[in-house]
XYZ file of C-alpha atoms in Angstrom:
602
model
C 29.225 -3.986 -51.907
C 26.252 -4.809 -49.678
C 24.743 -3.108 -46.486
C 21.525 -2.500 -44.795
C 17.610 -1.493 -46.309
C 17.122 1.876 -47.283
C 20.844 2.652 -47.306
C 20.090 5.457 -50.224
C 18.208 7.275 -48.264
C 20.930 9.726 -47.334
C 20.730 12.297 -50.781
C 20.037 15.614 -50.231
C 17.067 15.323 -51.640
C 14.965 13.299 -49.091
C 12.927 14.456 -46.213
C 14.840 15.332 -43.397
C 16.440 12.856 -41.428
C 16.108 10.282 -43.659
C 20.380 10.276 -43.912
C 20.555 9.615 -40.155
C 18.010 6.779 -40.290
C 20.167 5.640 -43.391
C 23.180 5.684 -41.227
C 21.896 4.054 -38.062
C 20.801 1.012 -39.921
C 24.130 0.910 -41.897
C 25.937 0.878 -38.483
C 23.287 -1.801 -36.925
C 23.658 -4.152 -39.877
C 27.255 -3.427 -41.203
C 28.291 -7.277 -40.444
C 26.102 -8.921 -43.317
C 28.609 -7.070 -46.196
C 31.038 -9.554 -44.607
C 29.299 -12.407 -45.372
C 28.800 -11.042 -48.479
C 33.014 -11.042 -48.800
C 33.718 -14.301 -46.966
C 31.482 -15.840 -49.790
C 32.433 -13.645 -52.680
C 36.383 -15.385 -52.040
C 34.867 -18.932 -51.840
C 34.380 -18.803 -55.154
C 37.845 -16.449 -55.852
C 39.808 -19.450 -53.944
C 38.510 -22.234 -55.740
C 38.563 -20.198 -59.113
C 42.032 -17.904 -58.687
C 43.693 -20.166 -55.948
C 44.297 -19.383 -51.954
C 46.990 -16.333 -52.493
C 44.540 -14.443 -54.482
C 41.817 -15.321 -53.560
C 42.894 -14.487 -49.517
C 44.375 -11.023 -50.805
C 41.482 -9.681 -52.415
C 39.802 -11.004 -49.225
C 42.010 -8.479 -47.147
C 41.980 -6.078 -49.301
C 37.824 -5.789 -49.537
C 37.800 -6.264 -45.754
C 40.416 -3.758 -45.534
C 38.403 -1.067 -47.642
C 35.188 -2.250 -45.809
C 36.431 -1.639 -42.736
C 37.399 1.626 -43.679
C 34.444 2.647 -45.046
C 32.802 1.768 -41.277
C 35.276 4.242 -39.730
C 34.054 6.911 -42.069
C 30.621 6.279 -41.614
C 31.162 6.043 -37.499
C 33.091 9.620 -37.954
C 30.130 10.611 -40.132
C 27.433 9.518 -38.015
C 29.026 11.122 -34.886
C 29.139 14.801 -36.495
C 26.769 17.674 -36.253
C 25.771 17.460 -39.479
C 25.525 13.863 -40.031
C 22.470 14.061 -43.009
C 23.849 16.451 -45.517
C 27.656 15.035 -44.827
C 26.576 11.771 -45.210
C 24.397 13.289 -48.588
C 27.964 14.462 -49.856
C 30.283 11.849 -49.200
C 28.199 8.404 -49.375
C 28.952 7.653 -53.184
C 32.180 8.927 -52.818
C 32.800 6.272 -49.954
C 30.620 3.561 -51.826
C 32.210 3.668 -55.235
C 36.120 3.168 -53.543
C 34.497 0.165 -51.448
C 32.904 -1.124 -54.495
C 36.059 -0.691 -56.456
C 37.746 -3.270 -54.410
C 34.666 -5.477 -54.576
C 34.735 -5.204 -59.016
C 38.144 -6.466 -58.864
C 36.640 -10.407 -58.039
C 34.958 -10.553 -61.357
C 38.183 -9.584 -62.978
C 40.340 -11.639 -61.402
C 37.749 -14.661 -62.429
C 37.432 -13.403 -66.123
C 41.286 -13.696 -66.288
C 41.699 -16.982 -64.315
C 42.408 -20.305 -66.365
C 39.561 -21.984 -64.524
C 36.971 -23.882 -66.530
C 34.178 -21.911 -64.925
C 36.029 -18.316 -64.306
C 34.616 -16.290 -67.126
C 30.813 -17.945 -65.409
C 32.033 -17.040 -62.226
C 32.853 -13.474 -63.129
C 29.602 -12.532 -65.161
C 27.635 -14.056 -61.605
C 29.911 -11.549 -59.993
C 28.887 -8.617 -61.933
C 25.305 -9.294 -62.034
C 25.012 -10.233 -58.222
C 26.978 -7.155 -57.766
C 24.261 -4.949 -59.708
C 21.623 -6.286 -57.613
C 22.945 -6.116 -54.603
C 23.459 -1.536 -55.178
C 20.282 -1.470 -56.965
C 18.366 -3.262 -54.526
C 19.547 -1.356 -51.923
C 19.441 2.036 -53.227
C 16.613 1.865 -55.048
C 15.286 4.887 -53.702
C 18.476 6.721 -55.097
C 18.884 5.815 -59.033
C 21.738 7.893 -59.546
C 23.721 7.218 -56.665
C 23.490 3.549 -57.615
C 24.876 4.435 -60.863
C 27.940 7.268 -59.567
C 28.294 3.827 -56.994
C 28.298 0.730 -59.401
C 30.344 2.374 -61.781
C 33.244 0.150 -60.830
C 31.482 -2.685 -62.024
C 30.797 -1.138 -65.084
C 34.491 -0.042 -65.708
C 34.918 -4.087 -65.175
C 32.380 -4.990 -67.681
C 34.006 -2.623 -69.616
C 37.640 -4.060 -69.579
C 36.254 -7.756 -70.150
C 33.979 -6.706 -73.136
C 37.416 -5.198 -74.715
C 38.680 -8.757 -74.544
C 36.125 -9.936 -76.310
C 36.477 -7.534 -79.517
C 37.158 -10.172 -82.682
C 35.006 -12.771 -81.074
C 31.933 -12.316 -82.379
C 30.281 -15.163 -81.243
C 31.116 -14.201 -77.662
C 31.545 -10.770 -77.622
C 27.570 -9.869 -78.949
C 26.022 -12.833 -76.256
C 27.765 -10.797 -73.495
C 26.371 -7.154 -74.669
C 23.565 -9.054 -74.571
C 23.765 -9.768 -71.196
C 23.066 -6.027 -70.439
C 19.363 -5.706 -71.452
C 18.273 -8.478 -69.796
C 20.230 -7.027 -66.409
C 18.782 -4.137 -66.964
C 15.468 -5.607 -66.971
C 15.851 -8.107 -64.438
C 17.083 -4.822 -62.220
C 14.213 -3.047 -63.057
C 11.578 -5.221 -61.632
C 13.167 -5.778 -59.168
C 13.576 -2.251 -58.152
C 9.665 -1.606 -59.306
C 8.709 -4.674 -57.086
C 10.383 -3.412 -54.011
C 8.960 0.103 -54.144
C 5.417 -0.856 -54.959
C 5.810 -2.832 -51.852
C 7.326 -0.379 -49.514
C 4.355 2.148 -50.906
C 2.110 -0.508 -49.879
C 3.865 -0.822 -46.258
C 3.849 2.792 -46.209
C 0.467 3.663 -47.166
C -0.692 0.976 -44.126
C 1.782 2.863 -41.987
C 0.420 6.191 -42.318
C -3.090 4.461 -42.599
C -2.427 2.961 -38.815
C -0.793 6.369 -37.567
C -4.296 8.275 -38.790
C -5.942 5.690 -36.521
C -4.084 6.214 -33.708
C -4.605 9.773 -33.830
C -8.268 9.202 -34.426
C -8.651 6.682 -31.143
C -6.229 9.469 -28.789
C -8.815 11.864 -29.952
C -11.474 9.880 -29.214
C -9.538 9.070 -25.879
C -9.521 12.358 -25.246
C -13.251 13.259 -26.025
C -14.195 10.455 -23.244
C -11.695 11.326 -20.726
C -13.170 14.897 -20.874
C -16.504 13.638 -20.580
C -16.041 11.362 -18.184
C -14.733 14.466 -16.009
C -17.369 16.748 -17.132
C -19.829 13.329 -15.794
C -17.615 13.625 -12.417
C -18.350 17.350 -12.023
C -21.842 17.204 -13.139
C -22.368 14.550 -10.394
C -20.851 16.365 -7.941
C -22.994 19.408 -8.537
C -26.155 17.098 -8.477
C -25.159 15.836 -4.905
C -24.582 18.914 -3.435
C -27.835 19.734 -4.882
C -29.439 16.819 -3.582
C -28.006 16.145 -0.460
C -28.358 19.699 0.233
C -32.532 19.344 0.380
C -32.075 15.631 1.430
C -30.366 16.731 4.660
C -32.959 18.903 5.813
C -35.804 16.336 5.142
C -33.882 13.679 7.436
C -32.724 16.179 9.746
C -35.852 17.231 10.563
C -37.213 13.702 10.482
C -34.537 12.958 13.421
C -35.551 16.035 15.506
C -39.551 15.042 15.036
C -38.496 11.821 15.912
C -37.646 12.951 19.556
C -41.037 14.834 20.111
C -44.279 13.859 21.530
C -46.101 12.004 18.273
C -49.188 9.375 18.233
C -48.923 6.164 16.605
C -50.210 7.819 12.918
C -47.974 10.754 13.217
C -45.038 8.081 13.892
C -46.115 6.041 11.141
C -45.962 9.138 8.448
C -42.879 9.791 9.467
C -41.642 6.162 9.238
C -42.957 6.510 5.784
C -40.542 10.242 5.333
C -37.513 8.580 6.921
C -37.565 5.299 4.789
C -38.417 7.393 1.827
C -35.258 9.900 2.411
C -32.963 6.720 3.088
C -34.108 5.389 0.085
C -33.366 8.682 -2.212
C -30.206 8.559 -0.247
C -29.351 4.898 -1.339
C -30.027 5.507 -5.254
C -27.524 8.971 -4.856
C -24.947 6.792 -3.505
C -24.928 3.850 -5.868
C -25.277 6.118 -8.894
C -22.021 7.966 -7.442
C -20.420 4.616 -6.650
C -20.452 3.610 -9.565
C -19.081 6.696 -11.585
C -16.493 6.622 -8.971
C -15.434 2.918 -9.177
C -15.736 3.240 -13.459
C -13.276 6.679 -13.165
C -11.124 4.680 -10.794
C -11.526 6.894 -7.897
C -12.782 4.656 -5.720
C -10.469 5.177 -2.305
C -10.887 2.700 0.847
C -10.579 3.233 4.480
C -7.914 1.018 6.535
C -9.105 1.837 9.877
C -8.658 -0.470 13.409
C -12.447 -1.735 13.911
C -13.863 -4.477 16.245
C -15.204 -7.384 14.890
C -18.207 -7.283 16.733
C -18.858 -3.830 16.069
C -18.917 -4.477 12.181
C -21.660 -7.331 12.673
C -23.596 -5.129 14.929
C -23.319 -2.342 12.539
C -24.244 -5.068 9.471
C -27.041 -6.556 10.809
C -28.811 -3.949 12.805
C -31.400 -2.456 10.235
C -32.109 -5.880 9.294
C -32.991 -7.486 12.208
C -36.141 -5.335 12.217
C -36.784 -5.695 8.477
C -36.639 -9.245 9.060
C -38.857 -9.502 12.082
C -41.459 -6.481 10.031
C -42.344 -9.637 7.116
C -42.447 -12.271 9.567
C -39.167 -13.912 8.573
C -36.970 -15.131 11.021
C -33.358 -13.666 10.944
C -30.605 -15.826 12.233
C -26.502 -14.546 12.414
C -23.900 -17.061 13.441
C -20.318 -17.130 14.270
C -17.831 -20.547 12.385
C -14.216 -20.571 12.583
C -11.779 -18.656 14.269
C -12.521 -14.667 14.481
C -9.898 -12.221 15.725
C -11.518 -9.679 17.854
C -10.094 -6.707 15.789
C -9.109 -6.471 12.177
C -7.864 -3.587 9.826
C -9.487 -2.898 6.906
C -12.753 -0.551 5.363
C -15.872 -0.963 7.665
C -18.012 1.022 5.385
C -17.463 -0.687 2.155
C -17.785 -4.326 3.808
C -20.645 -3.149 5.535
C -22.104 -1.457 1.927
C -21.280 -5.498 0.351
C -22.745 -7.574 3.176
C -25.798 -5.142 3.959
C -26.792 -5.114 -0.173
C -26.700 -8.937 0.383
C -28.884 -8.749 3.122
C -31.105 -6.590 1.782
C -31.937 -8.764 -1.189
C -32.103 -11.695 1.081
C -34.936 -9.320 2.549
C -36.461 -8.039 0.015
C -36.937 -11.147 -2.303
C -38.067 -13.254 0.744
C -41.833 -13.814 1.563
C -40.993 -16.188 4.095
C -38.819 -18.939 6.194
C -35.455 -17.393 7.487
C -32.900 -15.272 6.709
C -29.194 -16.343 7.791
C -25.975 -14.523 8.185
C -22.473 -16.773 8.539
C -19.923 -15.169 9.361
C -16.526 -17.450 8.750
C -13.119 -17.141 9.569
C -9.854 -19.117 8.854
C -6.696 -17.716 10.450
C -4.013 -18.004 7.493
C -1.322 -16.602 9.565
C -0.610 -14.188 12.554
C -1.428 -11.078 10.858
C -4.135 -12.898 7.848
C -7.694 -13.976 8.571
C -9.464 -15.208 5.940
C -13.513 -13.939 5.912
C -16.729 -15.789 4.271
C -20.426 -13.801 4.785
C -22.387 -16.241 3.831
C -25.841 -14.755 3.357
C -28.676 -17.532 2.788
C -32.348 -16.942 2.115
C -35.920 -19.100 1.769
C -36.996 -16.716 -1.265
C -37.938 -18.170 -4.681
C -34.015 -18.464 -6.056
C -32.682 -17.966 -8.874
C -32.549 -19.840 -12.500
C -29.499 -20.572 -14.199
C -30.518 -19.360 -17.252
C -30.600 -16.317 -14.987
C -27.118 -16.274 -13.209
C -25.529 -14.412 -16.103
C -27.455 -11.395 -15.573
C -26.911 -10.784 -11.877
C -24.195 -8.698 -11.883
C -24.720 -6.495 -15.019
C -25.446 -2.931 -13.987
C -28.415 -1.764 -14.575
C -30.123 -5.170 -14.839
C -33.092 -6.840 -13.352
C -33.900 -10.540 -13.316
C -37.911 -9.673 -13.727
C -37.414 -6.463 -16.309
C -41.494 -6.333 -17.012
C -43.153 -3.554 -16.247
C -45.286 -5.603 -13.960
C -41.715 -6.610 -11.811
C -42.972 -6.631 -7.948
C -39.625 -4.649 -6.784
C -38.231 -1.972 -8.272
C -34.633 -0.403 -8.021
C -31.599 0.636 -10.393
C -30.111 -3.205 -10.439
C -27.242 -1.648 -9.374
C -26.317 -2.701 -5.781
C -25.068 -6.405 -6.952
C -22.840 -4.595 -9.629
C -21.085 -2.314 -6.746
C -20.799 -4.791 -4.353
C -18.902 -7.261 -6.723
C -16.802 -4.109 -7.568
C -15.847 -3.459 -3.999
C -15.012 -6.595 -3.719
C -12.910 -7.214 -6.106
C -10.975 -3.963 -5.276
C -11.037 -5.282 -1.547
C -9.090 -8.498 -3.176
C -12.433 -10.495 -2.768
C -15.281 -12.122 -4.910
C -18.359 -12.632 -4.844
C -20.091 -15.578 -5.188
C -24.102 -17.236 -5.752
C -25.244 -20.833 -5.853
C -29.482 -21.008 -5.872
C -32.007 -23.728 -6.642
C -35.493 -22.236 -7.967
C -37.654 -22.941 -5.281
C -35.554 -23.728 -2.517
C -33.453 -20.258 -1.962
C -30.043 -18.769 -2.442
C -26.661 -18.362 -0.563
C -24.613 -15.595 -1.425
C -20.657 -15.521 0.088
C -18.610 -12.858 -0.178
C -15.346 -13.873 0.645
C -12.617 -11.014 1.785
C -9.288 -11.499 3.468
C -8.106 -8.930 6.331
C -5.569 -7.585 8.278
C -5.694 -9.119 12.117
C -4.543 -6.478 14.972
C -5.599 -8.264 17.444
C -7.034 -11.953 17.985
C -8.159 -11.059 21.935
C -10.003 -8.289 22.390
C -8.046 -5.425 23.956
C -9.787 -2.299 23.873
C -12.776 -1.426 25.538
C -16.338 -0.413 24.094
C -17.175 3.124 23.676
C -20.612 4.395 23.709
C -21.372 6.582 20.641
C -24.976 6.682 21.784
C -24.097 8.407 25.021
C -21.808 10.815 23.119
C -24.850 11.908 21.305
C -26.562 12.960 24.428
C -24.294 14.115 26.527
C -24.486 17.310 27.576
C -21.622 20.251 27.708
C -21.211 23.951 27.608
C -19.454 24.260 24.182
C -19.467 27.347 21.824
C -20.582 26.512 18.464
C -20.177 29.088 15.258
C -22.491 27.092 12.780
C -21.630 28.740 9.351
C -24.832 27.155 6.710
C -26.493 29.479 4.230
C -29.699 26.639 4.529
C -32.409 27.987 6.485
C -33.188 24.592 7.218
C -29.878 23.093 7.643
C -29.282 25.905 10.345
C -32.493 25.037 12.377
C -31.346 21.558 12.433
C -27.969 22.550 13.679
C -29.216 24.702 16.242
C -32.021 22.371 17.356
C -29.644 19.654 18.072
C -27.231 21.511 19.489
C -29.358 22.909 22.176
C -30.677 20.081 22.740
C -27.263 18.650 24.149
C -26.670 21.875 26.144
C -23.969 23.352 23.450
C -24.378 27.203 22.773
C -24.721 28.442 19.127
C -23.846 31.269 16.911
C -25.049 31.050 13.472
C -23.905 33.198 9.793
C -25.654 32.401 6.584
C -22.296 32.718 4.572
C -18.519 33.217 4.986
C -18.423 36.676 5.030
C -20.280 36.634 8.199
C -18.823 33.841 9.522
C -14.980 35.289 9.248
C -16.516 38.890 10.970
C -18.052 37.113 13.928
C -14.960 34.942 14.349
C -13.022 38.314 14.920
C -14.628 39.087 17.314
C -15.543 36.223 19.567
C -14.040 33.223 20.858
C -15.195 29.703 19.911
C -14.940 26.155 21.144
C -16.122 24.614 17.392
C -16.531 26.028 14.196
C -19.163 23.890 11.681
C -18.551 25.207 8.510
C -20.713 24.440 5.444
C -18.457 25.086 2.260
C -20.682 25.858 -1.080
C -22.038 29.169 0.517
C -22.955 32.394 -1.224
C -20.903 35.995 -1.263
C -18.060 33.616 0.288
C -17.537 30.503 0.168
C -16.753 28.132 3.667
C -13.025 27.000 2.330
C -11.974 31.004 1.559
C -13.356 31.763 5.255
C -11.829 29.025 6.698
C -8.202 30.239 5.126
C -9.334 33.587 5.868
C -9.830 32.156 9.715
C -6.664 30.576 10.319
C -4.296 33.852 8.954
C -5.062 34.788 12.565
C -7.556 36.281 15.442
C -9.182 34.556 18.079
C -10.348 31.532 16.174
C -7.262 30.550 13.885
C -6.651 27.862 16.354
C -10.015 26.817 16.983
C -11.363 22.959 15.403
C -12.999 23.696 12.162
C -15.160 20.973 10.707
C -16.311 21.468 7.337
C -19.573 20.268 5.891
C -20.415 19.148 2.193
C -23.181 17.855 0.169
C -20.478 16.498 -2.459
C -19.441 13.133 -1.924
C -16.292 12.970 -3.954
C -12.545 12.584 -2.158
C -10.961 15.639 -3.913
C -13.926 17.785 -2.335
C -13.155 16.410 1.325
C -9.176 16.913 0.456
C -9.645 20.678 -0.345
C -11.017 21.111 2.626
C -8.641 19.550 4.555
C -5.555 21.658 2.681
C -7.848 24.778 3.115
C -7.369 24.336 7.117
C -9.873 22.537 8.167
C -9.770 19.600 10.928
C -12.656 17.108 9.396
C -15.230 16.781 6.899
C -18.799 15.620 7.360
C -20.806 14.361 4.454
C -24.589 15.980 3.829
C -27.093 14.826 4.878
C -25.336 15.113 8.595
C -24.890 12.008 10.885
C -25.627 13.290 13.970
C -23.735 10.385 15.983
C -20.335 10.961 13.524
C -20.785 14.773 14.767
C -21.140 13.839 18.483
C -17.770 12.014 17.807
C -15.870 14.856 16.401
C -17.449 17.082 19.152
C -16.103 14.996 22.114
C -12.202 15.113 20.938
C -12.845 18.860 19.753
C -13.140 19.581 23.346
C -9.075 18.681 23.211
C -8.256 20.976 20.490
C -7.026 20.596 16.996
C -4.280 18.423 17.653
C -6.614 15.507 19.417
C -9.515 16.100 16.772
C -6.542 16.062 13.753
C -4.878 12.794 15.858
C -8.510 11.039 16.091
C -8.864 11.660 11.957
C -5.271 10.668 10.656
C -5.671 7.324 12.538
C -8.954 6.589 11.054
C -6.810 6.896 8.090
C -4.085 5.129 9.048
């Protein structure tokens, strides 16, 4: 009798479900009892002959597989575990029964080496139960009783033969022995196994907790950060607002020269807040990407514009060139290749005290729809080492780490921009010789619309300053931010209401009509998103163009205002130009200003 490990596990007396688990691996593993037979009446054929030896073959095959029929039934019930509990030894002992007849029929067999034969088949027969259900001592026992009545019936032929009968009593201690290691073996090594089980399972609980402990904090991080950039961007916007509008006035060359200093100082604050969130957002994995239409030669006007000044300002010469084929408009995220390319650029700048600066712009047309980019970026600067390559990308890092470095910043604008571009599909790459300069390439692949040029130019410039007769509810609880607003406004001839919260803002919109409603959204007494919902239920405005403003620079921020019913969503601190352009199709209503948005996203 032979089937699967742990096939004791089925008494009453074990946890529960241990007599399913029995049962499922008896079912799984049911075929190895018959090899067990098919050998078993090997040794019955060459001992007994082929008759018997084939008919106790049938017959144990015949009992086996009528013990799998019970166990199927068994297994199938509702109350497989204590059924199985009950009826198991009854089932194993019959089964076995038919097995303890192969020792007999040895024992009685005129073969020279039957009686040998049949003692192997009782012993082999002990082990196999014990081993098995070791777990279950006295199940073994109620089940290898057969072979006991068998040992039984050949010890009674041995009575008046002393010199066999006391050697084969004998044979019982030593069984008994060899049984019990065995048994005391296996167990000590399934504690073992089992002890390293539940040993791994407390670890995995430990490392979900932990899991969980850093996914928490890494969201508490994510809302911490966004309530520092409201906070920041909030002040920020009114330093390089009002920078913008001084900018326009009448100002001598030291006045103009302080506020060079404010502006570069405010773009530089801005910078830092954007690569710090940049980099929480790409570690989260929240870092989403634009696939907008753009022109070609808009993105390289848009790359290399604050640099040809920079350039010219340290008396380097800046060079940008055109190789390859370039289609005139591709698909892709103008922002984030511009954020890569421009951080190039900027080091090329910044770590260059003289000799040239060059842009390369490459393309490779792989097919119709695939062009294949290279920005090449080399400089004249001092290069780099190789001992120092290694540490280029690593956030946080700087090649000269002294306290005496000649350029400061977080070291982490080469760590984003590798990011982005791997993200984008890309890579970054650097070849330098001390000395002599670097070349940075940051090679992208994109999406070709169109290889001729199709579409005409559009001014944003002359967006900015045109002039109209629009009615503007500006809705900002900043004193500042307001005076901003309402500076610039009048200054392109639109008309404008202003409430300090969305309380206000929801009471004036009863009561008059507006062309545009600028809506700032972390307000006090009410919030912009509650008056914006509050705004569309109905009244004059609930069909007016609603753009709402934010100092928080994360994607869920700009999509809650977008399900709360409003049209777009301006960062902090405002870009005047990106305004003008929501302005111009606002003049067309929601649907045009809602059409111009969802194919920027498109």
């Amino acid at each position: 009798m032979v089937d699967s490990e742990g096939i004791g596990k089925g008494s009453e007396s074990q946890e529960a479900g241990s007599a399913a688990q029995a049962l499922s691996a008896i079912l799984q593993t049911h075929y190895l009892r018959y090899m067990i037979i098919a050998s078993w009446a090997l040794g019955l054929i060459a001992t007994v002959g082929l008759p018997h030896g084939l008919l106790w073959f049938a017959g144990t095959l015949a009992a086996g597989a009528l013990r799998g029929v019970a166990e199927k039934r068994i297994s199938e019930s509702q109350d497989a575990e204590a059924g199985w509990g009950r009826i198991f030894p009854i089932v194993g002992a019959v089964t076995t029964a038919a097995w303890a007849v192969a020792p007999l029929l040895a024992w009685f067999s005129p073969s020279y080496f039957g009686r040998e034969l049949a003692i192997a088949f009782l012993i082999s027969g002990y082990v196999l139960v014990f081993a098995q259900l070791r777990s279950s001592p006295k199940q073994a026992l109620i089940i290898s009783s057969p072979y006991g009545l068998a040992a039984a019936i050949i010890g009674v032929t041995l009575i008046g033969h002393p010199d066999a009968f006391w050697p084969f009593v004998a044979l019982i201690p030593v069984t008994m022995a060899s049984l019990f290691v065995l048994v005391t073996m296996t167990m000590l090594r399934e504690d073992r196994i089992r002890a390293f089980q539940e040993h791994q399972a407390h670890l995995i609980e430990e490392l979900e907790a932990a899991r969980d402990k850093a996914d928490a904090a890494n969201e508490a991080k994510s809302n911490f950060l966004g309530v520092i950039s409201h906070e920041l961007r909030t002040p920020m916007n009114g330093v390089l607002g009002v920078a913008q509008l001084l900018s326009a006035t009448r100002l001598d060359g030291a006045q103009r020269e302080y506020l060079a200093i404010i502006r570069n100082s405010g773009d530089n604050l801005l910078s830092l807040l954007n690569d710090i969130l940049d980099m929480t957002k790409i570690e989260a994995g929240r870092m989403n990407f634009e696939s907008i239409d753009i022109q070609l030669d808009d993105l390289h006007r848009r790359i290399v514009g604050p640099f040809e000044a920079q350039a010219e300002a340290k008396g380097l010469t800046f060079v940008s060139e055109f190789e390859g084929e370039m289609p005139a408009v591709v698909r892709g995220d103008p922002l984030r290749v511009c954020q890569v390319v421009q951080n190039l650029l900027s080091n090329a700048v910044k770590f260059t005290d003289g000799g040239d600066i060059r842009l390369v712009t490459r393309g490779r047309r792989i097919s119709e729809r695939r062009v294949a980019f290279e920005f090449a970026v080399y400089d004249s600067g001092a290069g780099i080492s190789e001992a120092d390559m290694d540490q280029l990308f690593k956030p946080f890092t700087q090649i000269d780490a002294s306290p005496t470095r000649r350029f400061g910043g977080t070291g982490l604008g080469l760590t984003i921009s590798r990011r982005l571009a791997n993200i984008m599909g890309g890579d970054i790459s650097v070849t330098s010789e001390v000395g002599k300069g670097s070349v940075f390439v940051f090679a992208v692949e994109g999406e070709v619309v169109h290889w001729v040029d199709e579409t005409a130019e559009v001014d944003a410039d002359a967006e900015m300053t045109q002039e109209d007769a629009m009615e503007v509810l500006v809705v900002e609880d900043h004193a500042v931010n307001r005076m901003i607003l309402e500076a610039w406004m009048g200054s392109t001839g639109r008309r404008t209401t202003t409430a300090e919260n969305g309380q206000e803002a929801v009471e004036i919109a009863r009561h008059q009509t507006f062309d545009l409603i600028v809506m700032d959204v972390n307000m006090p007494i009410m919030d912009g998103l509650t008056a914006t919902r509050l705004i569309r239920e109905g009244g004059a405005n609930a069909e007016t163009p609603i753009v709402v403003l934010s100092a928080s620079a994360r994607n869920e921020d700009q999509e809650a205002g977008l399900a709360a019913g409003a049209d777009a969503y301006l960062n902090k601190p405002i870009d005047f130009r990106s305004l003008a352009g929501l302005m111009s199709q606002a003049k067309g209503g929601r649907s045009m200003l809602r059409r111009m948005i969802e194919s920027e996203a498109a």
